Each structure stands twice: as structure tokens, then as C-alpha cells.
JSON list of C-alpha atoms in Angstrom, two decimals:
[
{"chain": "A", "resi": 1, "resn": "UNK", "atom": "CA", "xyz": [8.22, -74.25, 40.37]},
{"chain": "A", "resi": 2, "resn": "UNK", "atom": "CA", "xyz": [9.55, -70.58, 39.76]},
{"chain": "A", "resi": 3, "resn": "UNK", "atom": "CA", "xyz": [6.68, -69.00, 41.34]},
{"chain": "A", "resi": 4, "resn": "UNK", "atom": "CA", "xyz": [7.52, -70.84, 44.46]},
{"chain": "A", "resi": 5, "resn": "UNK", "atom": "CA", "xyz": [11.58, -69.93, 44.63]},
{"chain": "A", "resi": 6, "resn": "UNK", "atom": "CA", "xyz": [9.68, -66.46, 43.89]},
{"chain": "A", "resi": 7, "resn": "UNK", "atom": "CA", "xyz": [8.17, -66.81, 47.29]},
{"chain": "A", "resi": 8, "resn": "UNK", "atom": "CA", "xyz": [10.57, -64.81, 49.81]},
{"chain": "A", "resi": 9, "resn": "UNK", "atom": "CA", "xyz": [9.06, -67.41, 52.66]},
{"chain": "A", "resi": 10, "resn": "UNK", "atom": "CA", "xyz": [10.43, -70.51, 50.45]},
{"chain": "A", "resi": 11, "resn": "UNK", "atom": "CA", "xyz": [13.98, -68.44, 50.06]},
{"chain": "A", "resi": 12, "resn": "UNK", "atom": "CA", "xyz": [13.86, -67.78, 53.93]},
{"chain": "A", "resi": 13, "resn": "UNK", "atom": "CA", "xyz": [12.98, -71.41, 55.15]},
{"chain": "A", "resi": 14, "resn": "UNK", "atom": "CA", "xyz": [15.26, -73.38, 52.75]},
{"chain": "A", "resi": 15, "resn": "UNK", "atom": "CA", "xyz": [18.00, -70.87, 53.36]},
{"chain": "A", "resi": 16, "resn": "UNK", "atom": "CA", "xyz": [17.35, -71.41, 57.44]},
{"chain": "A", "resi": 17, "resn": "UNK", "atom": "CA", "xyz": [17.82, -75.52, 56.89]},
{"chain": "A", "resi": 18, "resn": "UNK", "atom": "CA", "xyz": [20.49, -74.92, 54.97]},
{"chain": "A", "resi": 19, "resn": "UNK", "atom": "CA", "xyz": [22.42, -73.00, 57.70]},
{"chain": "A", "resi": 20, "resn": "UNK", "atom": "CA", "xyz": [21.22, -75.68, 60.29]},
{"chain": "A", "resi": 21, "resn": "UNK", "atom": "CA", "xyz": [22.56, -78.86, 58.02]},
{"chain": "A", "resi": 22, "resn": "UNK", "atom": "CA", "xyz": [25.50, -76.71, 58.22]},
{"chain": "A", "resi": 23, "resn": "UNK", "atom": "CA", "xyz": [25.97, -75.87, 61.77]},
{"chain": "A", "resi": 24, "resn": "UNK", "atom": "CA", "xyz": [25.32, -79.36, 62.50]},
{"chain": "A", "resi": 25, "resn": "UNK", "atom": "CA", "xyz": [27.65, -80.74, 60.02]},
{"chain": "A", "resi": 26, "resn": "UNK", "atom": "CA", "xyz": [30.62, -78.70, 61.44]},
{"chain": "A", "resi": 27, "resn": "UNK", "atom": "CA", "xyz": [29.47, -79.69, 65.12]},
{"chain": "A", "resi": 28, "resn": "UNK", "atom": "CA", "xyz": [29.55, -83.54, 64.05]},
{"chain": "A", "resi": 29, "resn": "UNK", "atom": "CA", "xyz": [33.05, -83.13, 62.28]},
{"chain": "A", "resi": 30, "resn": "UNK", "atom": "CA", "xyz": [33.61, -81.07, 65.79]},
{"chain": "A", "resi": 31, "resn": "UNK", "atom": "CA", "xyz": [33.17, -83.75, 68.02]},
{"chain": "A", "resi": 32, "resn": "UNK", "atom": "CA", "xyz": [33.72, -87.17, 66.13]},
{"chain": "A", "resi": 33, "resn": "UNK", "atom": "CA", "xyz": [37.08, -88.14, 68.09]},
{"chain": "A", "resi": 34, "resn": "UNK", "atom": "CA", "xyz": [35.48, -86.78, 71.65]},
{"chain": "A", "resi": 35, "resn": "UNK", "atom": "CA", "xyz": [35.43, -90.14, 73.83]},
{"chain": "A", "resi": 36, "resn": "UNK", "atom": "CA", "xyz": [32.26, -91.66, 74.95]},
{"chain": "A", "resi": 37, "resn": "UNK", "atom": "CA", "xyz": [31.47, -94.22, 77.56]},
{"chain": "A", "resi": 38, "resn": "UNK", "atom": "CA", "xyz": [33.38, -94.19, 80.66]},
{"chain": "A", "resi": 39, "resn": "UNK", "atom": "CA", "xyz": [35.33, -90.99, 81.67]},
{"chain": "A", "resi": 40, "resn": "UNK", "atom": "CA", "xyz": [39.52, -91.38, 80.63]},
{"chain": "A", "resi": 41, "resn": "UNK", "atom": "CA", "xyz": [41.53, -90.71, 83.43]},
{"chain": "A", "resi": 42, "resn": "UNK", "atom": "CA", "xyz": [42.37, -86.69, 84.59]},
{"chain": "A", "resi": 43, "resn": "UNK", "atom": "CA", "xyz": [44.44, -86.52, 87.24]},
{"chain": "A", "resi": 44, "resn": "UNK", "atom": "CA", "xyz": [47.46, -84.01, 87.88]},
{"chain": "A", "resi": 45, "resn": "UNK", "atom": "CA", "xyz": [48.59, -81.47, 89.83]},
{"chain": "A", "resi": 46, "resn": "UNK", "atom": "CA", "xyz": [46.73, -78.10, 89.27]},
{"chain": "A", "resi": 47, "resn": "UNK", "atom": "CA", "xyz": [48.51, -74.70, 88.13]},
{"chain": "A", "resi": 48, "resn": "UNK", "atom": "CA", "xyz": [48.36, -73.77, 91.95]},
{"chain": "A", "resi": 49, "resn": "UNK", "atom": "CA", "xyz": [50.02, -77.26, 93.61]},
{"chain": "A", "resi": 50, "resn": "UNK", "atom": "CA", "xyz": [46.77, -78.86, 93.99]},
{"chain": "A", "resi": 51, "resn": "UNK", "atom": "CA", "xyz": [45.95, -82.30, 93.36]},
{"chain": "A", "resi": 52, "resn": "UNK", "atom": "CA", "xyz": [43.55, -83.02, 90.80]},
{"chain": "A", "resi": 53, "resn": "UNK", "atom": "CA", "xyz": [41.73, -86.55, 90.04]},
{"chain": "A", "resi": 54, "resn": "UNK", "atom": "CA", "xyz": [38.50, -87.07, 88.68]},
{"chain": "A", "resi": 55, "resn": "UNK", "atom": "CA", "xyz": [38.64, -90.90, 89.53]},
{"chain": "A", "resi": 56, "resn": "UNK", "atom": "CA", "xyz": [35.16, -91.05, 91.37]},
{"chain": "A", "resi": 57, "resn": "UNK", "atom": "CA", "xyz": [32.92, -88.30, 91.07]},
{"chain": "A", "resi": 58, "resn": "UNK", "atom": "CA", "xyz": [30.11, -88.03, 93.71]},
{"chain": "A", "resi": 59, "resn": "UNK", "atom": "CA", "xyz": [28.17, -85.93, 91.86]},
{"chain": "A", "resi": 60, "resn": "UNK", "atom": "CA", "xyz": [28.25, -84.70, 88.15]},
{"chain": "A", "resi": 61, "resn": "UNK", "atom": "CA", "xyz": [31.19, -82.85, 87.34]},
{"chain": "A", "resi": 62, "resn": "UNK", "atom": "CA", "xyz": [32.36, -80.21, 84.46]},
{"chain": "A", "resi": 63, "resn": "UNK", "atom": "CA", "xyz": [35.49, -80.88, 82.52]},
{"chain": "A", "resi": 64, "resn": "UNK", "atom": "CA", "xyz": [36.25, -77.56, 80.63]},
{"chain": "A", "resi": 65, "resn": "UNK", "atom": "CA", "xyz": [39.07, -77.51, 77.94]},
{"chain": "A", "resi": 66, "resn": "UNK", "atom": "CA", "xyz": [40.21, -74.19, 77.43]},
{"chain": "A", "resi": 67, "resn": "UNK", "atom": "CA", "xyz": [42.96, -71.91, 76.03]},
{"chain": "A", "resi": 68, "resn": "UNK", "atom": "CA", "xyz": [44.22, -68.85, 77.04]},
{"chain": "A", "resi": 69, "resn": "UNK", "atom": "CA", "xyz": [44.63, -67.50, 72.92]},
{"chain": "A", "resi": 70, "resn": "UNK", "atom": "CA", "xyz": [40.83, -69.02, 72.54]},
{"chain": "A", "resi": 71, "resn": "UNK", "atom": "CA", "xyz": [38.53, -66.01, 71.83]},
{"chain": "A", "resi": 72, "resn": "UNK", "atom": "CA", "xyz": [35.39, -68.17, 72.59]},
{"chain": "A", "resi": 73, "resn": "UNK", "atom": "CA", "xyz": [36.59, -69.26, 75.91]},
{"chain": "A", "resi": 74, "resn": "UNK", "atom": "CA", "xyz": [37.09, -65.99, 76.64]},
{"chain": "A", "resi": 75, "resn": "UNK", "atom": "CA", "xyz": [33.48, -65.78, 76.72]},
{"chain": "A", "resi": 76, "resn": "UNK", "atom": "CA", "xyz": [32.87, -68.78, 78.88]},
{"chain": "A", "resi": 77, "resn": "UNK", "atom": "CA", "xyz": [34.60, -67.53, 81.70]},
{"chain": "A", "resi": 78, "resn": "UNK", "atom": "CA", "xyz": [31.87, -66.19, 83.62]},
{"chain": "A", "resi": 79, "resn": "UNK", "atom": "CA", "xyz": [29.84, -69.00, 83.04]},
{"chain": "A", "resi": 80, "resn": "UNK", "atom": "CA", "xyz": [32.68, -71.68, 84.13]},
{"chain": "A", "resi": 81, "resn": "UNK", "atom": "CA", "xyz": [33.45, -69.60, 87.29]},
{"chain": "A", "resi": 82, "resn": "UNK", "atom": "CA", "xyz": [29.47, -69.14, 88.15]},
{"chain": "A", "resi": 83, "resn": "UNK", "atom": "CA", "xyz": [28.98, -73.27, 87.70]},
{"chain": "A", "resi": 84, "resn": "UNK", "atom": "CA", "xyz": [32.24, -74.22, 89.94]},
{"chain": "A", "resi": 85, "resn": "UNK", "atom": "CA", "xyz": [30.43, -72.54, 92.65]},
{"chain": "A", "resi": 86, "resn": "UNK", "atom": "CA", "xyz": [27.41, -74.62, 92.33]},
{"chain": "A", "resi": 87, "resn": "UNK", "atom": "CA", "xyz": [29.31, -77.89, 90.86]},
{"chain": "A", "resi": 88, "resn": "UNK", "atom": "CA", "xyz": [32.60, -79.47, 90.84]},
{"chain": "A", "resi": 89, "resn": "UNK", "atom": "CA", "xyz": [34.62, -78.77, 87.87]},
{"chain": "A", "resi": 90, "resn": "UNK", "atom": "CA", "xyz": [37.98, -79.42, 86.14]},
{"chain": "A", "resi": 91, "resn": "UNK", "atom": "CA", "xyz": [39.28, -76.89, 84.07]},
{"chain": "A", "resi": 92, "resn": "UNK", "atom": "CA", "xyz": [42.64, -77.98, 81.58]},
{"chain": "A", "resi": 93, "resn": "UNK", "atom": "CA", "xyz": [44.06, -75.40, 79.68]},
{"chain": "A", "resi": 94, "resn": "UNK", "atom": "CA", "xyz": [45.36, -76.67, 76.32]},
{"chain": "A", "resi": 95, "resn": "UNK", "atom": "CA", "xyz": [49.01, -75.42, 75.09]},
{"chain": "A", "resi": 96, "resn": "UNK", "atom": "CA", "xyz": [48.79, -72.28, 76.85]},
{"chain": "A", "resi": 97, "resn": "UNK", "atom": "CA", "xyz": [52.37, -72.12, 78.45]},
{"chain": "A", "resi": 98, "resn": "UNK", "atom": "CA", "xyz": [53.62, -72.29, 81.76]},
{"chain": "A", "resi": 99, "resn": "UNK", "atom": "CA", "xyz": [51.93, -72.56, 84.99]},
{"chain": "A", "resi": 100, "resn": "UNK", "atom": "CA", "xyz": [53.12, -69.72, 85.79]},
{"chain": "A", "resi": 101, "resn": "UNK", "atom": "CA", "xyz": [51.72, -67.61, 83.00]},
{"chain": "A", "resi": 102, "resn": "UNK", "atom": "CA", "xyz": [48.35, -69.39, 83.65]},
{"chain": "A", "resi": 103, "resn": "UNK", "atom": "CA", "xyz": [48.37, -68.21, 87.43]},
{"chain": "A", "resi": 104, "resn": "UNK", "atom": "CA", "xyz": [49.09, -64.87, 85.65]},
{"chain": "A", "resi": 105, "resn": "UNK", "atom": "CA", "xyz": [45.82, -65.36, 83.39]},
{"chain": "A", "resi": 106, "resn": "UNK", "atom": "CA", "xyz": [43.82, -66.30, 85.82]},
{"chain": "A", "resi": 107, "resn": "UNK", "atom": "CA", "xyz": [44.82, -63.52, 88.53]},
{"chain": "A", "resi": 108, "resn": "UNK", "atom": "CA", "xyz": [44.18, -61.08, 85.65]},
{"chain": "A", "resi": 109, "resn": "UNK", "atom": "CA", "xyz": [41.19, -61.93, 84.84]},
{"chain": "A", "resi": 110, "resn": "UNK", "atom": "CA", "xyz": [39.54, -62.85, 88.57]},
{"chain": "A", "resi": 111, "resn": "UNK", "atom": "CA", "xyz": [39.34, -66.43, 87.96]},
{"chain": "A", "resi": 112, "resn": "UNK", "atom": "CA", "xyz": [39.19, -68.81, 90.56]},
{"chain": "A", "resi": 113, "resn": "UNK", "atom": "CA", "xyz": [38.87, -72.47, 89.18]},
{"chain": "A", "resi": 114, "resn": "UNK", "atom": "CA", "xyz": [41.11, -75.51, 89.47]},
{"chain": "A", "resi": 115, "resn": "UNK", "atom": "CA", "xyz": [43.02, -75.36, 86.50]},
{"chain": "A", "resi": 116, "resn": "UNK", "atom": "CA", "xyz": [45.37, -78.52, 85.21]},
{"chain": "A", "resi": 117, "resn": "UNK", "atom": "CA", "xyz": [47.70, -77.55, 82.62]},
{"chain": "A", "resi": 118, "resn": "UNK", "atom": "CA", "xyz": [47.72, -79.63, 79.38]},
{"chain": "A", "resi": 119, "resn": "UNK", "atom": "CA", "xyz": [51.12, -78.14, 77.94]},
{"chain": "A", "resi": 120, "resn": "UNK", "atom": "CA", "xyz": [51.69, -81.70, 76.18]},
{"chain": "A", "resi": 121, "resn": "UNK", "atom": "CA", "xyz": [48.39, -82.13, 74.91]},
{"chain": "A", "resi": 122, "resn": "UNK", "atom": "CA", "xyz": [48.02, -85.83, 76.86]},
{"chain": "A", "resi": 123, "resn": "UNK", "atom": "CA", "xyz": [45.33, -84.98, 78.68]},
{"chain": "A", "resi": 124, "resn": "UNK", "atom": "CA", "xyz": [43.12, -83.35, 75.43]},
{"chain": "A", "resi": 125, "resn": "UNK", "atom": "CA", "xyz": [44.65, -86.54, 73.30]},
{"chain": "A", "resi": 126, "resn": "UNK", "atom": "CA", "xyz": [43.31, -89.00, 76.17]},
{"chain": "A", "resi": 127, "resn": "UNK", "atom": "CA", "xyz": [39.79, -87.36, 75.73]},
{"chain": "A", "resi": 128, "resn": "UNK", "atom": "CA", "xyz": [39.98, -86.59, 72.05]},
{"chain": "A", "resi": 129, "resn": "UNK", "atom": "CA", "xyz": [39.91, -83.06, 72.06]},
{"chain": "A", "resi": 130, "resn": "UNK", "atom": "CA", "xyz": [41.06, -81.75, 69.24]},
{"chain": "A", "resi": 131, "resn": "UNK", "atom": "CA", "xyz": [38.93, -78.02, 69.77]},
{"chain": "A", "resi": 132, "resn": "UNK", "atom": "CA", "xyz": [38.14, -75.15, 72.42]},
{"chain": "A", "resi": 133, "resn": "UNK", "atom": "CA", "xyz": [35.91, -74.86, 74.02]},
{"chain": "A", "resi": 134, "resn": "UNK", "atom": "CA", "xyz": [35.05, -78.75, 74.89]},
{"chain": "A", "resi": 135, "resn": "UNK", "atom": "CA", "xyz": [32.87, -79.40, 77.50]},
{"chain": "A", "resi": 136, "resn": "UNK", "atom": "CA", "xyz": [32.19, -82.95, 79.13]},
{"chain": "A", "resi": 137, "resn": "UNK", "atom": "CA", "xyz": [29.69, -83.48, 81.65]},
{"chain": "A", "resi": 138, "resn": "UNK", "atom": "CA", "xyz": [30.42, -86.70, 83.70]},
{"chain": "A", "resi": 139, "resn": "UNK", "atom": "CA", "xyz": [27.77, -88.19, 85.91]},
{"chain": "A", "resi": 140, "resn": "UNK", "atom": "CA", "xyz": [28.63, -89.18, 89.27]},
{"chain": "A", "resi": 141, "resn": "UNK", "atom": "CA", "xyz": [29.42, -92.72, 88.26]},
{"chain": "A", "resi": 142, "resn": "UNK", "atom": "CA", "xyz": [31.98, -91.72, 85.76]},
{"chain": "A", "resi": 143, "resn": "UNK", "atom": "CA", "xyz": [30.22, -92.33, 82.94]},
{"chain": "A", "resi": 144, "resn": "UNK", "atom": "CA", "xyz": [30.40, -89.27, 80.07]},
{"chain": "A", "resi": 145, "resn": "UNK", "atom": "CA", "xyz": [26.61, -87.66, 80.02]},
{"chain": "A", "resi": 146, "resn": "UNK", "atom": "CA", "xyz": [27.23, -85.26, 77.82]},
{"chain": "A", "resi": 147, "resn": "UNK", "atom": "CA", "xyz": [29.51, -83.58, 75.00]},
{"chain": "A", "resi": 148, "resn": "UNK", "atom": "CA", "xyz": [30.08, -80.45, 73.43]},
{"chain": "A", "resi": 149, "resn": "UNK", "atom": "CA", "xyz": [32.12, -78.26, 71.82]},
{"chain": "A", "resi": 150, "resn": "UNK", "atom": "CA", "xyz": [32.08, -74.31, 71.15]},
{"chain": "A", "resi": 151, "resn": "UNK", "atom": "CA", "xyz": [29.92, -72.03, 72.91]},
{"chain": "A", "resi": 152, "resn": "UNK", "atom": "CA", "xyz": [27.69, -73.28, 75.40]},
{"chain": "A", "resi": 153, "resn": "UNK", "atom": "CA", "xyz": [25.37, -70.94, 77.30]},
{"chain": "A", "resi": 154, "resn": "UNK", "atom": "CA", "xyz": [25.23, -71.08, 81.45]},
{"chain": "A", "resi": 155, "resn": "UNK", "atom": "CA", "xyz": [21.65, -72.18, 81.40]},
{"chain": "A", "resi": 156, "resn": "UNK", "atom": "CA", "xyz": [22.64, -75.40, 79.06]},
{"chain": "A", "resi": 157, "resn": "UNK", "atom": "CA", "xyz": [25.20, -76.74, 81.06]},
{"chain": "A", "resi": 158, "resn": "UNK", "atom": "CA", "xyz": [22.92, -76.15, 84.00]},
{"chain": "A", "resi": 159, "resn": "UNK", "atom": "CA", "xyz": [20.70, -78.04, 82.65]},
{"chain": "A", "resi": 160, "resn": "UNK", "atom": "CA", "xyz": [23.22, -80.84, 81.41]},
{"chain": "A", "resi": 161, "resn": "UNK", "atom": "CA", "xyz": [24.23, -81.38, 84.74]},
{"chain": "A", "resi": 162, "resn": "UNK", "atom": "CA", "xyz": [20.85, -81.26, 86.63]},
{"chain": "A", "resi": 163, "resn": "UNK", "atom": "CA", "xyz": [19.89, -84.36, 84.18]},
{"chain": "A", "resi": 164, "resn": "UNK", "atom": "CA", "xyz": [23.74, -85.91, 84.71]},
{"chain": "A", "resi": 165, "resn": "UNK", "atom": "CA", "xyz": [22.03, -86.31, 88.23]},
{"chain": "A", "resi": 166, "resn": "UNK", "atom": "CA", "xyz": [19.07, -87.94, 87.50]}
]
């Protein structure tokens, strides 16, 4: 038994499905409140005076929580900006002040998507979102597809709601 913990393969691979039980552990923990099922209701009036309701998609659509002090969705932006030009999506920004400073945000930054603000937390409570980045794709009969939280690349959620369609 020594000669194989000797074996730097043996170290490697038990050390690699360690990290992975761990990834997925904090994932799980992650996501166990997220609802399931049938989409909860988001509807409001965006950051800009828009009115916002996700009551019946016809197609799949991207619901994006977000913050503005979130370092991670930070790194999302491009990739939330590149689907909403493809996709319909629903951006709510989680306890990230005013509407006005979220105008501000997203001027500064070149951002262009409908943005609801969640100053309250109802809309993140209603969904059980407790972290940010959450993603939720809904299919086009309002069912929830798919969840996720944390980074998610481009070509994922591209491929989440291809299959959301299907």
C-alpha cells in the first residue's frame, strides 16, 4: 500500500477527485434553496421605466442575478450582453442601490440589458437566490430548464438555452 501513495499518478488522481467532491459539494450547498418546477413570478419595472414580466415566455429566456460589488459578475458581463442579443433575458441586480446608481453602472460600463432592481431582496427570496452569479434558464413554457450558480462560460449557457428549446 505505500508503494502505491509512492506513485505521483495515485497522489495526482486522488488529489483531482478530491477537488471535484469538493467543487461539487460547494455547488450543491450553492444551489439547494434555488426553485425548481415552474418559473416564480418576475415582473417590475426596469432601472430605465420599462416594464418587465416574464409571465409567458415564447422562447427560452435568461434570468441573470447580479450585483454591482460581485467580482464574478463582473466577468459575466460580456457574456450576458452578447446572449441578450441573441435571446431574451432578465437581468435583477441584487442590493446594489438605487436605480439611479445602476443606470450609472451600466452607462459606465457599456451595458445595455433590461435590468430590474432587487433592492429588497423579494425578487432573489421568491427564486431562492441566496448567491451571485445565479443563472436560470426558463423554457418557453415557463418551466425552469436549468440552474446555476457562479461562473458560467458563454458557450454553456448557449448551449443551455439551445436545449431549453428543444
Amino acid at each position: 500500500m505505500k508503494e502505491l501513495w509512492r506513485n505521483k499518478w495515485v497522489r495526482r488522481a486522488l488529489f483531482g477527485l478530491l477537488l471535484v467532491a469538493i467543487v461539487t459539494g460547494v455547488r450543491g450547498w450553492q444551489q439547494r434553496d434555488l426553485v425548481a418546477g415552474r418559473a416564480p413570478p418576475l415582473y417590475g419595472t426596469s432601472v430605465v421605466g420599462q416594464t418587465v414580466t416574464l409571465d409567458a415566455p415564447q422562447r427560452p429566456t435568461l434570468v441573470y442575478f447580479w450585483a454591482t460589488w460581485c467580482p464574478v459578475c463582473r466577468l459575466e458581463e460580456s457574456t450576458i450582453e452578447s446572449i441578450a442579443t441573441d435571446h431574451p433575458v432578465v437581468t435583477v441586480a441584487m442590493q446594489s442601490g438605487a436605480d439611479a446608481d445602476l443606470v450609472h453602472h451600466q452607462k459606465k460600463r457599456g451595458l445595455k440589458a433590461v435590468v430590474l432592481n432587487d433592492n429588497t431582496g423579494e425578487q432573489a427570496g421568491n427564486w431562492g437566490v441566496r448567491v451571485t452569479p445565479t443563472f436560470f434558464v426558463i423554457d418557453r413554457h415557463g418551466r425552469i430548464r436549468f440552474r446555476e450558480t457562479g461562473y458560467t462560460s458563454e458557450a454553456g449557457l448557449r448551449l443551455r438555452l439551445w436545449w431549453a428549446n428543444r
